[in-house]
Coordinates of C-alpha atoms and ligand atoms in Angstrom, one line a residue:
X17 CA 28.0 20.3 54.6
X18 CA 28.9 17.2 52.7
X19 CA 26.2 16.2 50.2
X20 CA 24.4 13.1 51.2
X21 CA 23.9 10.4 48.5
X22 CA 20.3 11.5 48.3
X23 CA 21.1 15.1 47.4
X24 CA 23.8 14.0 45.1
X25 CA 21.4 11.9 43.2
X26 CA 18.8 14.6 43.1
X27 CA 21.4 17.1 41.9
X28 CA 22.5 14.6 39.2
X29 CA 19.0 14.2 38.0
X30 CA 18.6 17.9 37.6
X31 CA 21.5 18.0 35.2
X32 CA 20.0 18.0 31.7
X33 CA 21.2 15.0 29.7
X34 CA 21.6 17.0 26.5
X35 CA 24.7 15.4 25.0
X36 CA 24.8 15.1 21.2
X37 CA 22.8 12.1 20.0
X38 CA 20.8 11.8 23.2
X39 CA 17.5 12.2 21.3
X40 CA 18.2 9.3 19.0
X41 CA 19.0 7.1 22.1
X42 CA 15.5 7.6 23.4
X43 CA 13.4 4.5 23.2
X44 CA 11.2 4.4 20.1
X45 CA 7.5 4.3 20.2
X46 CA 6.6 0.6 19.8
X47 CA 4.5 -0.8 17.0
X48 CA 3.5 -4.2 18.2
X49 CA 2.5 -7.0 15.9
X50 CA 0.2 -9.1 18.0
X51 CA -2.9 -11.1 18.2
X52 CA -6.2 -9.4 18.7
X53 CA -9.9 -10.1 18.3
X54 CA -12.2 -7.7 16.4
X55 CA -15.8 -7.7 15.3
X56 CA -15.6 -7.7 11.5
X57 CA -18.7 -9.5 10.6
X58 CA -22.2 -8.2 11.4
X59 CA -23.7 -8.7 14.8
X60 CA -24.7 -12.3 15.3
X61 CA -21.6 -13.7 13.7
X62 CA -18.6 -14.6 15.8
X63 CA -15.7 -12.1 16.4
X64 CA -12.6 -12.6 14.3
X65 CA -9.1 -13.4 15.6
X66 CA -6.6 -11.3 13.6
X67 CA -2.9 -10.4 13.5
X68 CA -2.8 -6.7 14.2
X69 CA -0.5 -3.8 14.8
X70 CA -1.2 -2.6 18.4
X71 CA -4.4 -4.6 18.7
X72 CA -6.6 -2.8 16.1
X73 CA -7.6 -3.4 12.5
X74 CA -6.4 -1.4 10.7
X75 CA -3.3 -0.7 12.8
X76 CA -2.9 2.8 14.3
X77 CA -3.1 5.7 11.9
X78 CA 0.4 7.0 11.7
X79 CA 0.6 10.7 10.8
X80 CA 3.5 13.1 10.5
X81 CA 4.5 16.3 8.8
X82 CA 6.3 16.3 5.4
X83 CA 10.0 16.7 5.9
X84 CA 9.9 15.1 9.4
X85 CA 11.2 11.8 10.5
X86 CA 9.1 8.8 11.5
X87 CA 10.4 6.2 13.9
X88 CA 8.8 3.1 15.3
X89 CA 10.1 0.0 17.1
X90 CA 8.5 -3.0 15.6
X91 CA 8.0 -5.5 18.4
X92 CA 7.1 -9.0 17.3
X93 CA 4.6 -10.6 19.7
X94 CA 3.5 -13.2 17.1
X95 CA 4.8 -16.7 16.7
X96 CA 6.0 -16.1 13.2
X97 CA 8.8 -13.8 11.8
X98 CA 7.6 -10.5 10.4
X99 CA 8.8 -7.1 9.1
X100 CA 7.1 -3.8 8.1
X101 CA 7.1 -2.2 4.6
X102 CA 6.3 1.5 4.4
X103 CA 4.5 1.4 1.1
X104 CA 5.1 4.3 -1.2
X105 CA 7.6 6.1 1.0
X106 CA 10.8 7.0 -1.0
X107 CA 12.7 5.5 1.8
X108 CA 16.3 4.5 2.8
X109 CA 16.7 1.0 1.5
X110 CA 17.6 -0.4 4.9
X111 CA 14.2 0.7 6.2
X112 CA 12.1 -0.8 3.3
X113 CA 11.1 -3.9 5.4
X114 CA 11.5 -6.6 2.8
X115 CA 12.8 -9.6 4.7
X116 CA 15.4 -11.5 2.8
X117 CA 16.4 -8.5 0.7
X118 CA 16.7 -5.4 2.8
X119 CA 16.7 -6.9 6.3
X120 CA 16.4 -10.2 8.2
X121 CA 12.9 -11.0 9.3
X122 CA 12.2 -10.1 12.9
X123 CA 11.9 -13.4 14.9
X124 CA 9.1 -14.0 17.4
X125 CA 10.0 -11.9 20.5
X126 CA 12.4 -9.8 18.6
X127 CA 12.3 -6.1 17.5
X128 CA 13.5 -3.9 14.8
X129 CA 13.9 -0.1 14.9
X130 CA 12.5 1.7 11.8
X131 CA 13.5 5.4 11.5
X132 CA 13.3 7.3 8.2
X133 CA 12.7 10.6 6.5
X134 CA 9.4 11.5 4.9
X135 CA 10.2 13.5 1.8
X136 CA 6.7 13.4 0.3
X137 CA 3.3 14.5 1.5
X138 CA 0.4 12.2 0.8
X139 CA -1.5 9.0 1.5
X140 CA 0.7 6.0 2.2
X141 CA 0.3 2.8 4.2
X142 CA 2.4 0.2 6.0
X143 CA 2.0 -3.5 6.0
X144 CA 3.9 -6.8 6.7
X145 CA 6.4 -7.8 4.1
X146 CA 7.3 -11.3 5.3
X147 CA 4.9 -13.9 4.0
X148 CA 2.7 -10.9 3.2
X149 CA 0.2 -13.1 1.4
X150 CA -0.9 -14.4 4.8
X151 CA 0.2 -11.6 7.1
X152 CA -1.6 -8.8 5.3
X153 CA -4.7 -11.0 4.9
X154 CA -4.7 -11.6 8.7
X155 CA -4.7 -7.9 9.4
X156 CA -1.1 -6.6 9.5
X157 CA -1.7 -3.2 7.8
X158 CA -2.4 0.4 8.6
X159 CA -2.5 3.9 7.0
X160 CA 0.5 6.4 7.0
X161 CA -0.5 10.0 6.3
X162 CA 2.2 12.6 5.6
X163 CA 0.7 16.1 5.9
X164 CA 1.5 19.0 3.6
X165 CA 2.8 22.2 5.4
X166 CA -0.2 23.9 3.7
X167 CA -3.0 21.4 3.3
X168 CA -6.1 22.2 1.2
X169 CA -9.1 23.7 2.9
X170 CA -11.6 21.0 3.7
X171 CA -14.2 20.4 6.4
X172 CA -13.1 16.8 7.1
X173 CA -10.1 14.7 6.3
X174 CA -11.1 11.0 6.3
X175 CA -8.8 8.1 5.9
X176 CA -10.6 5.0 4.4
X177 CA -8.7 1.7 4.4
X178 CA -10.5 -0.8 2.2
X179 CA -10.1 -4.5 2.7
X180 CA -11.7 -7.6 1.3
X181 CA -11.7 -10.4 4.0
X182 CA -12.2 -14.1 3.4
X183 CA -14.0 -15.3 6.5
X184 CA -15.4 -18.6 7.6
X185 CA -18.9 -17.5 8.4
X186 CA -19.4 -20.4 10.9
X187 CA -16.4 -19.6 13.1
X188 CA -15.7 -15.9 12.2
X189 CA -12.1 -16.9 11.6
X190 CA -10.0 -15.7 8.7
X191 CA -10.1 -18.6 6.3
X192 CA -7.0 -20.7 5.9
X193 CA -5.7 -22.0 2.6
X194 CA -3.3 -19.3 1.8
X195 CA -1.4 -21.5 -0.6
X196 CA -4.6 -22.6 -2.4
X197 CA -3.4 -23.2 -5.9
X198 CA -6.8 -22.3 -7.4
X199 CA -6.6 -18.8 -5.9
X200 CA -2.9 -18.3 -6.6
X201 CA -3.2 -19.3 -10.3
X202 CA -6.3 -17.2 -10.9
X203 CA -7.3 -13.7 -9.7
X204 CA -5.9 -14.2 -6.3
X205 CA -7.5 -14.5 -2.8
X206 CA -10.8 -12.7 -3.0
X207 CA -12.9 -12.3 0.1
X208 CA -16.5 -12.5 1.2
X209 CA -16.7 -9.5 3.4
X210 CA -15.8 -5.9 2.4
X211 CA -14.5 -3.7 5.2
X212 CA -13.5 -0.1 5.5
X213 CA -11.5 0.8 8.5
X214 CA -12.3 -2.7 9.9
X215 CA -16.1 -2.1 9.6
X216 CA -18.5 -3.6 7.1
X217 CA -21.0 -0.8 7.7
X218 CA -18.8 2.3 8.1
X219 CA -20.9 5.5 8.0
X220 CA -19.7 9.1 8.0
X221 CA -21.7 12.1 9.1
X222 CA -21.6 15.3 6.9
X223 CA -23.6 18.4 6.1
X224 CA -24.8 19.4 2.7
X225 CA -22.0 21.3 0.9
X226 CA -19.3 20.0 3.3
X227 CA -16.0 19.5 1.5
X228 CA -14.3 16.2 2.4
X229 CA -10.9 14.9 1.6
X230 CA -11.2 11.2 1.2
X231 CA -8.0 9.2 1.4
X232 CA -8.7 5.7 0.0
X233 CA -6.2 2.9 0.5
X234 CA -6.7 -0.5 -1.0
X235 CA -5.3 -3.0 1.6
X236 CA -7.0 -6.0 0.0
X237 CA -5.0 -9.1 -1.1
X238 CA -6.4 -9.1 -4.6
X239 CA -9.7 -7.2 -4.9
X240 CA -9.8 -4.4 -7.5
X241 CA -12.3 -1.9 -6.3
X242 CA -14.5 -0.1 -8.8
X243 CA -16.0 2.9 -7.0
X244 CA -18.3 5.8 -7.6
X245 CA -19.5 8.8 -5.7
X246 CA -23.3 9.0 -5.0
X247 CA -24.7 12.3 -3.6
X248 CA -21.3 13.8 -3.8
X249 CA -19.2 15.2 -6.5
X250 CA -15.5 15.7 -6.5
X251 CA -12.0 15.5 -7.9
X252 CA -9.1 13.2 -7.8
X253 CA -6.2 15.3 -6.5
X254 CA -3.5 12.6 -5.8
X255 CA -2.7 9.0 -6.8
X256 CA -0.4 6.8 -4.7
X257 CA 0.4 9.8 -2.6
X258 CA 1.6 12.0 -5.4
X259 CA -0.4 15.1 -6.3
X260 CA -1.8 15.5 -9.8
X261 CA -0.8 18.6 -11.6
X262 CA -4.5 19.5 -11.9
X263 CA -7.5 18.0 -10.1
X264 CA -9.4 15.6 -12.3
X265 CA -13.2 15.4 -12.0
X266 CA -14.1 12.1 -10.3
X267 CA -17.3 11.7 -12.3
X268 CA -16.8 8.2 -13.6
X269 CA -15.5 4.9 -12.2
X270 CA -12.6 5.2 -9.7
X271 CA -10.6 2.1 -10.0
X272 CA -8.4 1.1 -7.1
X273 CA -6.1 -1.9 -7.5
X274 CA -4.5 -3.6 -4.5
X275 CA -2.0 -1.3 -2.8
X276 CA -3.1 1.8 -4.7
X277 CA -4.3 5.0 -3.1
X278 CA -6.4 7.9 -4.3
X279 CA -7.0 11.2 -2.6
X280 CA -10.4 12.7 -3.5
X281 CA -11.7 16.1 -2.6
X282 CA -15.5 15.8 -2.7
X283 CA -18.4 18.1 -2.0
X284 CA -21.6 16.7 -0.5
X285 CA -24.4 17.5 -2.9
X286 CA -27.2 15.4 -1.5
X287 CA -30.0 17.1 0.4
X288 CA -30.3 16.3 4.1
X289 CA -31.5 12.8 4.5
X290 CA -31.0 11.9 0.9
X291 CA -28.6 9.0 0.0
X292 CA -24.9 9.8 -0.3
X293 CA -22.2 7.2 -0.3
X294 CA -19.0 5.8 -1.7
X295 CA -20.4 2.9 -3.7
X296 CA -18.7 0.0 -5.3
X297 CA -19.6 -2.3 -8.2
X298 CA -20.5 -5.7 -6.8
X299 CA -19.9 -9.0 -8.6
X300 CA -23.4 -8.9 -10.1
X301 CA -22.8 -5.5 -11.6
X302 CA -25.0 -3.6 -9.1
X303 CA -23.7 -0.6 -7.2
X304 CA -23.7 -1.0 -3.4
X305 CA -22.7 1.3 -0.6
X306 CA -19.2 0.8 0.8
X307 CA -19.2 3.9 3.0
X308 CA -22.5 5.6 3.7
X309 CA -22.6 9.3 4.3
X310 CA -25.4 10.5 6.5
X311 CA -26.3 14.0 5.3
X312 CA -27.7 16.3 8.0
X313 CA -29.0 19.9 7.9
X314 CA -27.4 22.3 5.4
X315 CA -24.0 23.5 6.2
X316 CA -23.0 27.2 6.3
X317 CA -21.2 27.3 3.0
X318 CA -22.7 27.1 -0.4
X319 CA -21.3 24.9 -3.3
X320 CA -17.7 25.7 -4.0
X321 CA -15.6 25.9 -7.1
X322 CA -13.0 23.3 -8.0
X323 CA -10.1 22.9 -5.5
X324 CA -6.6 24.1 -6.5
X325 CA -4.0 21.3 -7.0
X326 CA -2.1 20.0 -4.0
X327 CA 1.4 21.4 -3.6
X328 CA 3.7 19.2 -5.6
X329 CA 6.2 16.9 -3.9
X330 CA 9.9 17.2 -4.7
X331 CA 11.5 15.2 -7.6
X332 CA 8.4 14.6 -9.5
X333 CA 9.8 14.8 -13.0
X334 CA 11.2 12.0 -15.1
X335 CA 13.5 13.6 -17.7
X336 CA 15.1 11.5 -20.4
X337 CA 12.4 8.9 -20.5
X338 CA 12.0 9.2 -24.3
X339 CA 15.6 8.4 -25.0
X340 CA 16.0 5.7 -22.3
X341 CA 16.4 2.2 -23.6
X342 CA 13.4 0.1 -22.5
X343 CA 14.0 -3.3 -20.8
X344 CA 11.2 -5.7 -21.3
X345 CA 9.6 -7.5 -18.3
X346 CA 7.2 -10.1 -19.7
X347 CA 4.6 -11.3 -17.3
X348 CA 3.6 -14.9 -17.9
X349 CA 1.8 -17.9 -16.4
X350 CA -1.4 -18.4 -14.5
X351 CA -4.5 -20.4 -15.4
X352 CA -5.7 -20.5 -19.0
X353 CA -2.3 -19.4 -20.5
X354 CA 0.5 -20.9 -18.4
X355 CA 4.1 -20.7 -19.7
X356 CA 6.7 -22.8 -21.4
X357 CA 9.3 -22.5 -18.7
X358 CA 10.9 -20.2 -16.2
X359 CA 14.0 -20.1 -14.0
X360 CA 13.3 -20.8 -10.3
X361 CA 16.0 -21.1 -7.6
X362 CA 18.7 -21.4 -10.3
X363 CA 17.0 -24.0 -12.4
X364 CA 15.2 -23.8 -15.7
X365 CA 11.9 -25.6 -15.1
X366 CA 8.9 -26.4 -17.3
X367 CA 5.4 -25.3 -16.3
X368 CA 4.5 -28.7 -14.7
X369 CA 7.7 -28.6 -12.6
X370 CA 7.0 -25.0 -11.6
X371 CA 3.4 -25.8 -10.5
X372 CA 4.8 -28.7 -8.4
X373 CA 6.9 -26.0 -6.6
X374 CA 3.9 -23.7 -6.2
X375 CA 5.1 -21.3 -8.9
X376 CA 2.4 -20.3 -11.3
X377 CA 3.8 -17.0 -12.6
X378 CA 7.0 -15.5 -13.9
X379 CA 8.4 -12.0 -14.6
X380 CA 11.0 -11.8 -17.4
X381 CA 11.4 -15.6 -17.4
X382 CA 12.1 -15.8 -13.6
X383 CA 9.7 -17.3 -11.1
X384 CA 10.2 -15.7 -7.7
X385 CA 13.0 -13.4 -6.7
X386 CA 16.3 -14.6 -8.2
X387 CA 19.8 -14.1 -7.0
X388 CA 20.4 -11.5 -9.8
X389 CA 18.2 -8.4 -10.2
X390 CA 16.1 -7.9 -13.3
X391 CA 18.1 -4.8 -14.0
X392 CA 20.9 -2.8 -12.5
X393 CA 20.9 1.0 -12.8
X394 CA 23.5 3.7 -12.2
X395 CA 22.4 6.2 -9.5
X396 CA 20.5 9.0 -11.3
X397 CA 20.0 7.1 -14.5
X398 CA 16.5 7.3 -16.0
X399 CA 15.1 3.7 -16.1
X400 CA 12.5 2.5 -18.5
X401 CA 10.7 -0.8 -18.3
X402 CA 8.2 -2.2 -20.8
X403 CA 5.7 -4.4 -18.9
X404 CA 4.0 -6.9 -21.1
X405 CA 1.0 -8.7 -19.5
X406 CA 1.0 -12.0 -21.3
X407 CA -1.5 -13.5 -18.9
X408 CA -5.3 -13.8 -18.8
X409 CA -5.4 -11.9 -15.5
X410 CA -5.0 -8.3 -14.2
X411 CA -2.0 -7.5 -12.2
X412 CA -1.1 -4.5 -9.9
X413 CA 2.7 -4.0 -10.5
X414 CA 4.4 -2.2 -7.6
X415 CA 8.0 -0.8 -7.5
X416 CA 9.6 -0.2 -4.1
X417 CA 11.7 2.9 -3.3
X418 CA 10.8 5.1 -6.2
X419 CA 7.7 6.3 -8.0
X420 CA 7.4 6.0 -11.7
X421 CA 5.4 7.5 -14.5
X422 CA 3.7 5.6 -17.2
X423 CA 4.6 6.6 -20.8
X424 CA 1.4 7.2 -22.7
X425 CA 1.0 6.4 -26.5
X426 CA 0.8 10.1 -27.3
X427 CA 4.2 10.7 -25.9
X428 CA 3.1 12.3 -22.7
X429 CA 3.7 10.9 -19.2
X430 CA 1.0 9.6 -16.9
X431 CA 0.5 10.3 -13.2
X432 CA 3.4 9.5 -10.8
X433 CA 2.6 6.3 -9.0
X434 CA 4.1 3.3 -7.2
X435 CA 1.6 0.7 -8.4
X436 CA 0.1 0.3 -11.8
X437 CA -2.9 -1.9 -12.7
X438 CA -2.5 -3.8 -16.0
X439 CA -5.3 -5.6 -17.8
X440 CA -4.8 -8.9 -19.5
X441 CA -2.7 -8.4 -22.7
X442 CA -2.0 -4.9 -21.8
X443 CA 1.5 -3.4 -22.4
X444 CA 2.6 -0.5 -20.2
X445 CA 5.8 1.3 -20.2
X446 CA 7.0 2.9 -17.0
X447 CA 9.9 5.3 -16.4
X448 CA 11.6 6.6 -13.3
X449 CA 14.7 8.3 -12.2
X450 CA 16.8 5.6 -10.4
X451 CA 18.0 8.0 -7.7
X452 CA 17.4 5.9 -4.6
X453 CA 20.3 3.5 -4.1
X454 CA 19.7 -0.1 -2.9
X455 CA 17.9 -3.3 -3.7
X456 CA 14.2 -2.7 -4.6
X457 CA 11.5 -5.2 -5.0
X458 CA 9.2 -5.1 -8.0
X459 CA 6.2 -7.3 -7.8
X460 CA 2.5 -7.9 -8.3
X461 CA 0.5 -6.6 -5.4
X462 CA -2.0 -9.4 -5.8
X463 CA -0.2 -11.0 -2.9
X464 CA -1.0 -14.6 -4.0
X465 CA 0.6 -13.8 -7.3
X466 CA 3.7 -12.3 -5.7
X467 CA 4.0 -15.4 -3.5
X468 CA 3.8 -17.8 -6.5
X469 CA 6.3 -16.3 -8.9
X470 CA 5.5 -12.6 -9.6
X471 CA 8.3 -11.1 -7.6
X472 CA 11.4 -9.5 -9.1
X473 CA 13.9 -6.9 -8.0
X474 CA 16.1 -4.2 -9.4
X475 CA 19.3 -2.7 -8.0
X476 CA 20.4 1.0 -8.0
X477 CA 24.1 1.4 -7.5
Ligands
CU25 CU1 -0.8 -10.4 -10.3

């Protein structure tokens, strides 16, 4: 019997389409940048229109195993161009998401396929990197967790994304004025509503003696959070995703600058019903709950001993830092100090001319990303940069593509991080192995500072 068209088609469908490369041709899971409305402010205040990933704030929690590959199709359903930066991932340069440097911005209605390896376990995040000053403030951010093959034993693993939102209390809308010179030339855009995971009143439930892994991400534009544990005691086990060699007791202030992350392993010590919280230091110096922990009846386990360190990630050493020649990146500008002059778009301009162009800051004499990189490195070379904060403000300096270590005065190396907070007048030396080829941004993560001069870049051949 001759096969009918119908049976022919059915037969064809039964043939497995397992040609090489077929898997990569499958459509990627979308990550859609779009409008949404969320209730950020307390009940009684209006809801807040935001720019979101997939309609939520924060965007969806992305989670994958160390050593696996993550892929998402960014779909731009906004009216403005955008792109996604995968913050802290030691990533292929073409996937870094910096529009104008590693890719063209994705136009409204357009899409871009991100697919990259995840070499390191830890707490990372993703956020817009096109006009990020405005786009991150409007809600384009989310957490990205890369799981160890052998994670530490805890009762709960909680991802806490901190934000500091500037709302108009009358309308509930995100306040405009992203180019406000006062904010840009001072400490940056500070908000009037602190949120964790999009809630001003986030509360966790736990039992006494529960062990929690708290993964804190600071997604705020400019707020430096100063945090403490109340009714809990614990250890810092990772910074900016990278495990510490040994857990460090988190008994004092936990300082989290914009873009930084900290992984804590904490034990609930409060009695049932007694106060337990992650508290933050408010502007008036008082300590207020940021995340409350409702402690219920005693858990089954008793108090435990200190946790072992997390398994290290690959390539965490920086050999040759001592003998590497430091290059100085002087940070200048801002209110109270200003600067003599800086180069901007190929011209040497005095401070008044820079201000007229919305440039309040400079890095190594350059305001904004120039045509030439701050430094070029051979692949595999150990790079050393001496950051000199010549301004009256704190800055959170972030390097894309590679983690660095700070070089401490006693000759040892600090924790491996991707963002370092610098106080006014502070000098910090950082060193890293320039083993990731490409063009990598280096900028202040107070996003108003980055948008008004504090953006530089390096190139690894
Ligand atoms: Cu800054």
